[in-house]
mmCIF file of C-alpha atoms in Angstrom:
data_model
loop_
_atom_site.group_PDB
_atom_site.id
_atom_site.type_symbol
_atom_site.label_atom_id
_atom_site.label_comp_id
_atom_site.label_asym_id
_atom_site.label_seq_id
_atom_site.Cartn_x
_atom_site.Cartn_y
_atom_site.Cartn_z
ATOM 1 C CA UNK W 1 -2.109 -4.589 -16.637
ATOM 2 C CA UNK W 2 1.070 -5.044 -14.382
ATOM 3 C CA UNK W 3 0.091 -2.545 -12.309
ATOM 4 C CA UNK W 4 -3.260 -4.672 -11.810
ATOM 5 C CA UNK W 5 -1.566 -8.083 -11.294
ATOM 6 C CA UNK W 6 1.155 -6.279 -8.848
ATOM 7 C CA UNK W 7 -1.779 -4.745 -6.381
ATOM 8 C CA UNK W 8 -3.966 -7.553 -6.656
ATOM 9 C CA UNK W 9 -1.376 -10.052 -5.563
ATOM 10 C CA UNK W 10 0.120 -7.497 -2.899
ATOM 11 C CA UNK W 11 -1.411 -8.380 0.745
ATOM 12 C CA UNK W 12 -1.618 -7.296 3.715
ATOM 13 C CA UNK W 13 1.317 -9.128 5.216
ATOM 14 C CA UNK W 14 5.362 -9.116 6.268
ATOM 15 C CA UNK W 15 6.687 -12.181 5.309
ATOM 16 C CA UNK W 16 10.027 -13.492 7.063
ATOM 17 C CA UNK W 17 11.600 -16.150 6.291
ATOM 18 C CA UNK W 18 12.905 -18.074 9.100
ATOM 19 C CA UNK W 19 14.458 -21.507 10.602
ATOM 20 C CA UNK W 20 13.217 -23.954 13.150
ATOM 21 C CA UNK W 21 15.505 -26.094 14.878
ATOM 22 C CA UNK W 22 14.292 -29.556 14.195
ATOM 23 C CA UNK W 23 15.478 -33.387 13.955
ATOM 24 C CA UNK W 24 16.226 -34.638 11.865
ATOM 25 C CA UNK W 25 15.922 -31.737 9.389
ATOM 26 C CA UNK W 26 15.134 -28.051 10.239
ATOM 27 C CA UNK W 27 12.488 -26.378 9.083
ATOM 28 C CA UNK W 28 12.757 -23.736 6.362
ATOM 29 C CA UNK W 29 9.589 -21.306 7.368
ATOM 30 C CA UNK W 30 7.817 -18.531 6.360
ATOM 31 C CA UNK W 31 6.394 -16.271 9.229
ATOM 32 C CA UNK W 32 3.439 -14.118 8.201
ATOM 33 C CA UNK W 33 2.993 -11.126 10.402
ATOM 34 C CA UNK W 34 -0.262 -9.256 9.967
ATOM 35 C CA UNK W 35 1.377 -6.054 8.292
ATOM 36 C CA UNK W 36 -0.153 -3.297 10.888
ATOM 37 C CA UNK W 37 0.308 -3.524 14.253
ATOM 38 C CA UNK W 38 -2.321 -4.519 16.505
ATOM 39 C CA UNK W 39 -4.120 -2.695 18.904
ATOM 40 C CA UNK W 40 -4.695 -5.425 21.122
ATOM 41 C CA UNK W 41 -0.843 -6.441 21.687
ATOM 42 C CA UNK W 42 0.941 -9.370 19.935
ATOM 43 C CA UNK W 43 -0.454 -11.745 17.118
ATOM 44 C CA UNK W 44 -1.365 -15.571 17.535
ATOM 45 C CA UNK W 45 0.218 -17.925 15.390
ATOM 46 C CA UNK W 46 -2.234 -19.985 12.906
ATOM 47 C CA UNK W 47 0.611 -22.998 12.013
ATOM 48 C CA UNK W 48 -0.194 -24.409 8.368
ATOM 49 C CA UNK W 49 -0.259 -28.567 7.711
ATOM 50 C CA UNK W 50 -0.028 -29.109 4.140
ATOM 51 C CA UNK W 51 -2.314 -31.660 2.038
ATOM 52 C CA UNK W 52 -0.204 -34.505 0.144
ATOM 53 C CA UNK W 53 2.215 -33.917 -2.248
ATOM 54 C CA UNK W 54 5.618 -31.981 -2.840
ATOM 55 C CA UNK W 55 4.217 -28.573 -1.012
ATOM 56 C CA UNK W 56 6.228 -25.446 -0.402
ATOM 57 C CA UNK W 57 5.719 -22.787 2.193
ATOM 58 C CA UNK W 58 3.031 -20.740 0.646
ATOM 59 C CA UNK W 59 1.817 -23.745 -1.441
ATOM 60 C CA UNK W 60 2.561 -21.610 -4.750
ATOM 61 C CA UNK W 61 1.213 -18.863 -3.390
ATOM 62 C CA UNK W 62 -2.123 -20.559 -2.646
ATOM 63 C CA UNK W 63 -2.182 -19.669 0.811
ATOM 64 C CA UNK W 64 -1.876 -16.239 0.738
ATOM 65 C CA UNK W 65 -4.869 -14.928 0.642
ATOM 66 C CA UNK W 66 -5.865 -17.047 3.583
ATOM 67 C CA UNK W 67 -3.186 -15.815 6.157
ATOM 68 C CA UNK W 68 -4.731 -12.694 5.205
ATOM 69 C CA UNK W 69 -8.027 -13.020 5.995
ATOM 70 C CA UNK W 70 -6.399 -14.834 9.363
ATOM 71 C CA UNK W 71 -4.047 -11.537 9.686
ATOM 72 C CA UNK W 72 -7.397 -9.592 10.208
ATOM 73 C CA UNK W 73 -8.386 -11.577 12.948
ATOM 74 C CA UNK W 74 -5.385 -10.902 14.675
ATOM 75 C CA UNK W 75 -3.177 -14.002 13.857
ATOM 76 C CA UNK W 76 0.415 -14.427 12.267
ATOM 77 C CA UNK W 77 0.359 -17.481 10.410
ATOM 78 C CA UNK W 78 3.720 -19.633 9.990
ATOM 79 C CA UNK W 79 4.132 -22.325 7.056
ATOM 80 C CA UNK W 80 7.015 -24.516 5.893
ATOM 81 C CA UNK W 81 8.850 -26.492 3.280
ATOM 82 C CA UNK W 82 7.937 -29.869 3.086
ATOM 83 C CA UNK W 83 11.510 -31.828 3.188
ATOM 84 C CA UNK W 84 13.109 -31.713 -0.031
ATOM 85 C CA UNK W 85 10.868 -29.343 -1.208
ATOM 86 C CA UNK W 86 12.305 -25.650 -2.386
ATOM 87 C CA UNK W 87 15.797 -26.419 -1.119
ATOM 88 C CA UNK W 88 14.542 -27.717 2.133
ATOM 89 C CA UNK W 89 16.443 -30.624 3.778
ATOM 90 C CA UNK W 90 15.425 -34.307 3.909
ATOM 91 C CA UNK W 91 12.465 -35.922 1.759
ATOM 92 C CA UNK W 92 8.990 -35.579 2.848
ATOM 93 C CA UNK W 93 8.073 -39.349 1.020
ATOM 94 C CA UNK W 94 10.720 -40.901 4.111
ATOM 95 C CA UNK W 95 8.276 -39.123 6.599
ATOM 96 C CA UNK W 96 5.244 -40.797 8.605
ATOM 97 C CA UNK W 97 1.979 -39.082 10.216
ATOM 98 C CA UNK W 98 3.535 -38.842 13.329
ATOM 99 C CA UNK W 99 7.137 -37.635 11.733
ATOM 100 C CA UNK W 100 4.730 -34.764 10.449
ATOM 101 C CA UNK W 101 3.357 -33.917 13.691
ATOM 102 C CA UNK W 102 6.636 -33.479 15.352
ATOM 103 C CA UNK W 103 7.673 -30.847 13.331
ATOM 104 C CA UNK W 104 4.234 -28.959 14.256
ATOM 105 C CA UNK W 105 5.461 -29.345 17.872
ATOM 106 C CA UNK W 106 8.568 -28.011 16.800
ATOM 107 C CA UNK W 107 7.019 -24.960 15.877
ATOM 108 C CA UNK W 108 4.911 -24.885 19.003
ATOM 109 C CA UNK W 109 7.941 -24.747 20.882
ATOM 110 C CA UNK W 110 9.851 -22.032 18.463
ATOM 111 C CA UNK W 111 6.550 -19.752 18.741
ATOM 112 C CA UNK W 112 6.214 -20.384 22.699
ATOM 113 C CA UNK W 113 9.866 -18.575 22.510
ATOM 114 C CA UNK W 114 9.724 -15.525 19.977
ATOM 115 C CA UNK W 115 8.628 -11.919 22.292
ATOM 116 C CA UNK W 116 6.679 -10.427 19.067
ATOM 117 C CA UNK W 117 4.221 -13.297 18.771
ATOM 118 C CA UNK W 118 1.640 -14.564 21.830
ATOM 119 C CA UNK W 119 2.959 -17.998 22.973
ATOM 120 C CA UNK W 120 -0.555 -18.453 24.483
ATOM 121 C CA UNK W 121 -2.651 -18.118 21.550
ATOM 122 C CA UNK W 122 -1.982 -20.792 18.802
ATOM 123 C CA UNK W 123 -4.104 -22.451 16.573
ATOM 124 C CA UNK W 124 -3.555 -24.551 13.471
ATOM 125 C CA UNK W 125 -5.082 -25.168 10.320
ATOM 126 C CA UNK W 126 -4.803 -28.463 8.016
ATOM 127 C CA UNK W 127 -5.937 -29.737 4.333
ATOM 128 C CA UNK W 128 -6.397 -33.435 2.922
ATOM 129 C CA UNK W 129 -4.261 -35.314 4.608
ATOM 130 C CA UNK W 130 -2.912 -32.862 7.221
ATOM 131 C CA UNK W 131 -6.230 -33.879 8.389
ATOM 132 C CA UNK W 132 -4.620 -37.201 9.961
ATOM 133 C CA UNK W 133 -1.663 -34.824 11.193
ATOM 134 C CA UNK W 134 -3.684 -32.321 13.419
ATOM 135 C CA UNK W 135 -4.892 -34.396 15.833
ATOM 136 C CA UNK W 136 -2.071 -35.916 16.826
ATOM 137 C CA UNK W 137 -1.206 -32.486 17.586
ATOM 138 C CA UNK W 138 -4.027 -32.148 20.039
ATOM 139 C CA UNK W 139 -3.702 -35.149 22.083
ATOM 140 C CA UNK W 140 -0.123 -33.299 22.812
ATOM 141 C CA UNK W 141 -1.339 -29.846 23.001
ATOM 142 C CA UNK W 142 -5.462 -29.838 23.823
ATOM 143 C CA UNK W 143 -4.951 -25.884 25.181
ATOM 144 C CA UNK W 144 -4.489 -25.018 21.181
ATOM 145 C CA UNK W 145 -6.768 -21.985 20.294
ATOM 146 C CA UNK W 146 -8.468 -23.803 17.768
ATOM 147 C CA UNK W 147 -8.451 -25.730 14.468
ATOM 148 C CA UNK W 148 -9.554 -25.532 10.759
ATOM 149 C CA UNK W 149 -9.618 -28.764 8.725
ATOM 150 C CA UNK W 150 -10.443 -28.105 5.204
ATOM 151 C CA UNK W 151 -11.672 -31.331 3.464
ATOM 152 C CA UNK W 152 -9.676 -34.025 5.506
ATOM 153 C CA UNK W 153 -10.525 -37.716 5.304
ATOM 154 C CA UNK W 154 -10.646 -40.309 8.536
ATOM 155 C CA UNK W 155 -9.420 -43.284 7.413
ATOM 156 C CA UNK W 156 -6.634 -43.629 4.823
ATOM 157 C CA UNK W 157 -8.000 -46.913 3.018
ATOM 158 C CA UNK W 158 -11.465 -45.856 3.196
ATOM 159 C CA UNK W 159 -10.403 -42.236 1.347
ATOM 160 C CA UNK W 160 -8.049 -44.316 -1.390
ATOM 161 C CA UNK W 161 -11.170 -46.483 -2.441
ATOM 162 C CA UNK W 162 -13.803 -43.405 -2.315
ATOM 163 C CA UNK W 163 -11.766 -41.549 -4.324
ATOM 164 C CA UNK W 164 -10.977 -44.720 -6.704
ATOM 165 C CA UNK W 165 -15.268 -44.916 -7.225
ATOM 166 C CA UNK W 166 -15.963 -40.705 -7.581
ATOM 167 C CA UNK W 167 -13.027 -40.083 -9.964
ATOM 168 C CA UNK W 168 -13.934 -43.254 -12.199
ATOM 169 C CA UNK W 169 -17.815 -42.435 -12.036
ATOM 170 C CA UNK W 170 -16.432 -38.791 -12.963
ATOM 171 C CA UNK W 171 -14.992 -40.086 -15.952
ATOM 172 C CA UNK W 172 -17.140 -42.325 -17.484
ATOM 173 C CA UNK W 173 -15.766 -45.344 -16.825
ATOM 174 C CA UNK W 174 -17.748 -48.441 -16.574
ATOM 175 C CA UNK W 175 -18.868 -50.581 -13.349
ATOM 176 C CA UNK W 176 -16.580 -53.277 -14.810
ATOM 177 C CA UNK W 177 -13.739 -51.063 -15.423
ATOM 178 C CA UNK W 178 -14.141 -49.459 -11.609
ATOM 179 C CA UNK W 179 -14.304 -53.399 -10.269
ATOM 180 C CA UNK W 180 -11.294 -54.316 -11.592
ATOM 181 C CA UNK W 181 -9.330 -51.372 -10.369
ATOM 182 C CA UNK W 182 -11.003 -52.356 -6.767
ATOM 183 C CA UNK W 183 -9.599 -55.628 -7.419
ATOM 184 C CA UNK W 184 -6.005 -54.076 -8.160
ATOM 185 C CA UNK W 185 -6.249 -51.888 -4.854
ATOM 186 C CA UNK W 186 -7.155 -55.053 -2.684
ATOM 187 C CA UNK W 187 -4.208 -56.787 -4.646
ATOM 188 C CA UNK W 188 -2.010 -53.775 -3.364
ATOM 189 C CA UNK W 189 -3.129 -53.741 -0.067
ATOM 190 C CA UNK W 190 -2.080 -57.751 0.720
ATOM 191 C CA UNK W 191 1.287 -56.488 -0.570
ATOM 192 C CA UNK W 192 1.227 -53.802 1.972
ATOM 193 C CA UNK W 193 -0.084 -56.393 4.820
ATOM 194 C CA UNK W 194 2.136 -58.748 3.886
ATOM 195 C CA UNK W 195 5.553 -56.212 3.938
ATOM 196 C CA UNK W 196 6.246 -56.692 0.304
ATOM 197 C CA UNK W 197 9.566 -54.873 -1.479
ATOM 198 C CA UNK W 198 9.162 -52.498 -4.247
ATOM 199 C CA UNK W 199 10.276 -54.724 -6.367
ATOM 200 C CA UNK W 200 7.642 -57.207 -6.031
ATOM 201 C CA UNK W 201 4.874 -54.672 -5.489
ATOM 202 C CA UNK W 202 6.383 -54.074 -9.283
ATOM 203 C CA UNK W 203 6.598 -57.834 -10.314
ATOM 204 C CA UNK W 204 2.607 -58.740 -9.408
ATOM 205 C CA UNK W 205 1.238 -55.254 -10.791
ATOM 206 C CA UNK W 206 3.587 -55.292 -13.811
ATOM 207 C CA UNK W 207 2.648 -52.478 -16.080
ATOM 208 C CA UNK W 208 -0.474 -51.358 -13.967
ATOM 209 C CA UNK W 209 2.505 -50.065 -10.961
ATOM 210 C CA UNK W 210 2.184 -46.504 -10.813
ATOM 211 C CA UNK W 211 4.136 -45.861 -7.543
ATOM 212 C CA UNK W 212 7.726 -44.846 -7.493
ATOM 213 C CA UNK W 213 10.086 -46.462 -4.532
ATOM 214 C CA UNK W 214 9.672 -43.821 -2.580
ATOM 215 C CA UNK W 215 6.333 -43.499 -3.117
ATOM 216 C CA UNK W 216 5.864 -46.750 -2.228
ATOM 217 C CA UNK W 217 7.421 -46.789 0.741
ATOM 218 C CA UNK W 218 5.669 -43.435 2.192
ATOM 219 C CA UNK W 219 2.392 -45.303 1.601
ATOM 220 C CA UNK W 220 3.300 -48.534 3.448
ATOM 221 C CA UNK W 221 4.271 -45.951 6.709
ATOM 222 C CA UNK W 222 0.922 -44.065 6.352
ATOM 223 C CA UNK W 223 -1.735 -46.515 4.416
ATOM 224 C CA UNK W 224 -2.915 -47.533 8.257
ATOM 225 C CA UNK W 225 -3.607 -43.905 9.140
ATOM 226 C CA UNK W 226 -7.095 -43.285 10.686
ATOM 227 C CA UNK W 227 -7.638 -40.445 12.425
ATOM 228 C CA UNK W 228 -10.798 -41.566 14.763
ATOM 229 C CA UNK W 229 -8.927 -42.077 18.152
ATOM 230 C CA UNK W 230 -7.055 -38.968 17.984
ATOM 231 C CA UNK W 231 -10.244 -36.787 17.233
ATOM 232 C CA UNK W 232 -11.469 -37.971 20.700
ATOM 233 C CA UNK W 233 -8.805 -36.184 22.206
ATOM 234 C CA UNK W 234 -9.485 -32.226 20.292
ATOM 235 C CA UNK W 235 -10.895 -30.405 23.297
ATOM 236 C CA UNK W 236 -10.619 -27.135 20.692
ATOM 237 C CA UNK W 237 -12.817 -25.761 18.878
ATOM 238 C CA UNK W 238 -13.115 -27.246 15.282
ATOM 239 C CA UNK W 239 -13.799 -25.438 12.009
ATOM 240 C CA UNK W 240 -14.591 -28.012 9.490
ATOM 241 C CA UNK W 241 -14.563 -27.096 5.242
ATOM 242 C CA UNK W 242 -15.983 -29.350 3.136
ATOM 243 C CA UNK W 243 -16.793 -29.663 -0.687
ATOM 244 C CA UNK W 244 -20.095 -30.543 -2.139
ATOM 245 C CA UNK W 245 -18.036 -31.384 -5.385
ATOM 246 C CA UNK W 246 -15.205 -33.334 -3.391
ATOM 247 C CA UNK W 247 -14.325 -36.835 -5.036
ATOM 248 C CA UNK W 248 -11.295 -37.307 -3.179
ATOM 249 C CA UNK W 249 -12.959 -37.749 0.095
ATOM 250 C CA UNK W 250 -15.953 -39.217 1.389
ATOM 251 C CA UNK W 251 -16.972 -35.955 3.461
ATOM 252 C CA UNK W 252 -20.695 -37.400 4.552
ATOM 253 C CA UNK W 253 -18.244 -39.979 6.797
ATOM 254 C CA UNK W 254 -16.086 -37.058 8.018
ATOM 255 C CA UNK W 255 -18.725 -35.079 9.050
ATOM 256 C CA UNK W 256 -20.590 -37.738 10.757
ATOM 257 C CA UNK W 257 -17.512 -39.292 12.407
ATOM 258 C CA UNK W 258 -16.507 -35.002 13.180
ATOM 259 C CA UNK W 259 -20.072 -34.764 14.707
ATOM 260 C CA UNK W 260 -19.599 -37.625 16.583
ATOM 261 C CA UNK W 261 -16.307 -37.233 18.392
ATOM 262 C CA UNK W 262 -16.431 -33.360 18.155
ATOM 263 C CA UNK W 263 -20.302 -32.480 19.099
ATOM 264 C CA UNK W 264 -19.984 -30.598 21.884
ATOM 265 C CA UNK W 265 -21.583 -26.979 22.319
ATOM 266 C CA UNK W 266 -20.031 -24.105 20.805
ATOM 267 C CA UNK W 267 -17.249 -26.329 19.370
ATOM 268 C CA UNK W 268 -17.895 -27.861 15.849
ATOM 269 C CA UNK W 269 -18.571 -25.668 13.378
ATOM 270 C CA UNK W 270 -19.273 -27.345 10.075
ATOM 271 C CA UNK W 271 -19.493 -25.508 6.690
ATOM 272 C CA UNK W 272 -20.318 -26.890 3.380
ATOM 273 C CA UNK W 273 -19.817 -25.376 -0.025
ATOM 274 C CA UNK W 274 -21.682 -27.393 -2.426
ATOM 275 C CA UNK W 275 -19.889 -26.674 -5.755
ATOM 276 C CA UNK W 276 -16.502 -26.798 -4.065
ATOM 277 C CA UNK W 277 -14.128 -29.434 -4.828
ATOM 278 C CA UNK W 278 -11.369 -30.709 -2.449
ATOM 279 C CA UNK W 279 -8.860 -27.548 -3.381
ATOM 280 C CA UNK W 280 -12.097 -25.330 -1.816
ATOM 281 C CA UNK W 281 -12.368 -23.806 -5.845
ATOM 282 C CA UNK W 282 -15.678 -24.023 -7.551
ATOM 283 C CA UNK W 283 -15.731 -27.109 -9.627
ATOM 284 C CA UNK W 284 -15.921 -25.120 -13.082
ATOM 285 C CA UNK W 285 -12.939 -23.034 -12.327
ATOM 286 C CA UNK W 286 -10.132 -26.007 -11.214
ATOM 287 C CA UNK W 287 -11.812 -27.538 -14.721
ATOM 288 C CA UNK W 288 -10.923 -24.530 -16.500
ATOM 289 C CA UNK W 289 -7.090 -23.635 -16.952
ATOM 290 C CA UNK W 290 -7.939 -20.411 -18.121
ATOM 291 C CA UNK W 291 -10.665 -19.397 -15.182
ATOM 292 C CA UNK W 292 -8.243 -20.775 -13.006
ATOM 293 C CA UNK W 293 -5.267 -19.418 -14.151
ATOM 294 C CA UNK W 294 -6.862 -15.527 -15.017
ATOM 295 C CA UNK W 295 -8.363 -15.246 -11.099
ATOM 296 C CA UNK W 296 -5.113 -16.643 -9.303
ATOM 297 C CA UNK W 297 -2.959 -14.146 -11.556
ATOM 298 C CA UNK W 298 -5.570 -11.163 -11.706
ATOM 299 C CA UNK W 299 -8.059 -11.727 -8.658
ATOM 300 C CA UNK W 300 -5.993 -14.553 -6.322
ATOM 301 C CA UNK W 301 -8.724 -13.779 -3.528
ATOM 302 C CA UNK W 302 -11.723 -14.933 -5.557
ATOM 303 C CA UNK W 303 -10.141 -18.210 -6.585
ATOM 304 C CA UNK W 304 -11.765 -19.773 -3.514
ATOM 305 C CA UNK W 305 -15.105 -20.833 -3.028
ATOM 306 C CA UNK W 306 -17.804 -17.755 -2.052
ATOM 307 C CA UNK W 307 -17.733 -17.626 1.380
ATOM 308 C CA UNK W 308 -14.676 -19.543 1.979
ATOM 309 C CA UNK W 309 -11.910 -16.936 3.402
ATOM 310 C CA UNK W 310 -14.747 -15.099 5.127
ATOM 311 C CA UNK W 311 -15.962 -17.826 7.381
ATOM 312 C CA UNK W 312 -12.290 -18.820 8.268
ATOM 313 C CA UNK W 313 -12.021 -14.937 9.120
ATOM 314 C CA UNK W 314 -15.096 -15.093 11.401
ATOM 315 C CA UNK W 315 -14.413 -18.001 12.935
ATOM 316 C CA UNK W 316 -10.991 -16.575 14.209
ATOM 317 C CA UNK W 317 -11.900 -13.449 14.951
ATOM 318 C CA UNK W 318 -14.846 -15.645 17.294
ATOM 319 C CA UNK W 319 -11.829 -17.509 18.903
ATOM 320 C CA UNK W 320 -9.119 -14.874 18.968
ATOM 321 C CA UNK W 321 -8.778 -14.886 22.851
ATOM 322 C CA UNK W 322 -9.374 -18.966 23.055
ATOM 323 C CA UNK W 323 -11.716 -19.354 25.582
#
């Protein structure tokens, strides 16, 4: 059974770790080199935004199996510690959308100067909320090879009140119930407007505040995000991932407001997998501790959607030389 575990989680990849200058923290990075060399000279670089939340550089391992698939089409990928995260400097709840995107451009710069990788041929991939992240990219670098957002929202308000409807609905909970929380939400958001503390964000919620101080603070920087104006700048093409079973975001508005500002021939690819959920798993396995837990230990490759690592394989291998 080890032996199983040990070849099924072994992948076709050197990983180095490495560090990228930065301000005010540097970046503690993995670089994933396709493990055989190519035939075709050096590898692109696929640069990884994380989602929310307290992510390392392979995001538990979660990754993996897509810098693979990316590996095949002829791309390293590189990833990072968020701030604070796995002995990383800095805290990545003191950080803003645009705080987020300069340490993409960081990256940019260290890849444009390492001889084993191609300077000329980088793309990047983002999740959830490195959805409001990767165009800011773009309106800095439009020459990028291309771009794969996997279940990102548009506007940060409209994504927190979805997401309050869909997970209520999903558990039961009555139309009453789901207006009252709406109620709380608009409550929060004069605080926000208005530039309230912590501490009376805690005093007018009383026992129904469930954000920390930092957390609190991290939302007032980012709760304006919308990423609408910035995806009128992408002049890349766009691979877009979105799940059927998704209640965190509304994805019939992202792919209309994608199709609107991203339409353009050959560009905007759009794939939807109708069972998937917002992690791109089938909805019965992230339900299932056990399914979920016996494929990422025994068969980490199928704990994705079908489909899922194949188009993102394709759709590089279409772009490789980013014309």
């Amino acid at each position: 059974m080890l032996a199983i575990i040990l070849y099924q989680n072994s992948y076709q990849l050197n990983e180095k770790s490495i560090t990228i200058s930065h301000q005010p923290n540097n970046l503690d990075a993995i670089l994933a080199m396709p493990r055989h060399p190519l035939a075709d000279g050096k590898p692109g670089v696929v640069i990884f935004i994380h989602g929310d939340g307290p992510i390392n550089a392979t995001h538990g391992g979660f990754y993996r199996p897509i810098w693979e698939a990316l590996a095949r089409s002829g791309f390293a990928s590189l990833s990072w510690n968020k701030p604070g995260v796995g002995g990383a400097p800095g805290n990545w709840l003191q950080q803003s959308m645009d705080d987020r995107a300069d340490e993409v451009v960081a990256a940019i710069h260290w890849i444009k100067g390492q001889p084993q990788l191609d300077g000329q041929r980088i793309a990047l991939w983002a999740a959830s909320q490195g959805g409001w992240v990767m165009p800011k990219v773009a309106v800095r670098y439009p020459d990028l090879c291309f771009m794969i957002a996997v279940s990102p929202a548009i506007n940060w308000l409209q994504q927190g009140r979805y997401n309050t409807i869909a997970s209520m609905k999903q558990q039961g909970r009555s139309q009453h119930e789901i207006d009252m929380e709406l109620k709380r939400d608009r409550q929060v958001l004069s605080l926000l407007n208005n530039n309230a503390s912590f501490e009376q964000y805690q005093k007018t919620q009383g026992d129904a505040a469930d954000f920390t101080a930092e957390r609190w603070h991290f939302v007032h920087k980012n709760y304006r995000a919308d990423a609408t104006q910035d995806l009128s700048a992408i002049r890349s093409p766009v691979f877009l991932a979105l799940g059927g079973k998704d209640i965190n975001v509304d994805i019939n508005n992202t792919e209309q407001i994608y199709r609107q500002y991203l339409n353009r021939a050959n560009k905007l690819e759009i794939k939807r997998y109708p069972q998937a959920t917002h992690s791109m798993l089938e909805k019965s396995t992230e339900e299932s501790f056990v399914k979920s837990g016996y494929k990422g230990l025994f068969f980490p490759r199928t704990i994705f959607y079908p489909g899922f690592l194949q188009d993102q394989q394709q759709f590089s291998w279409q772009h490789r030389d980013c014309q």
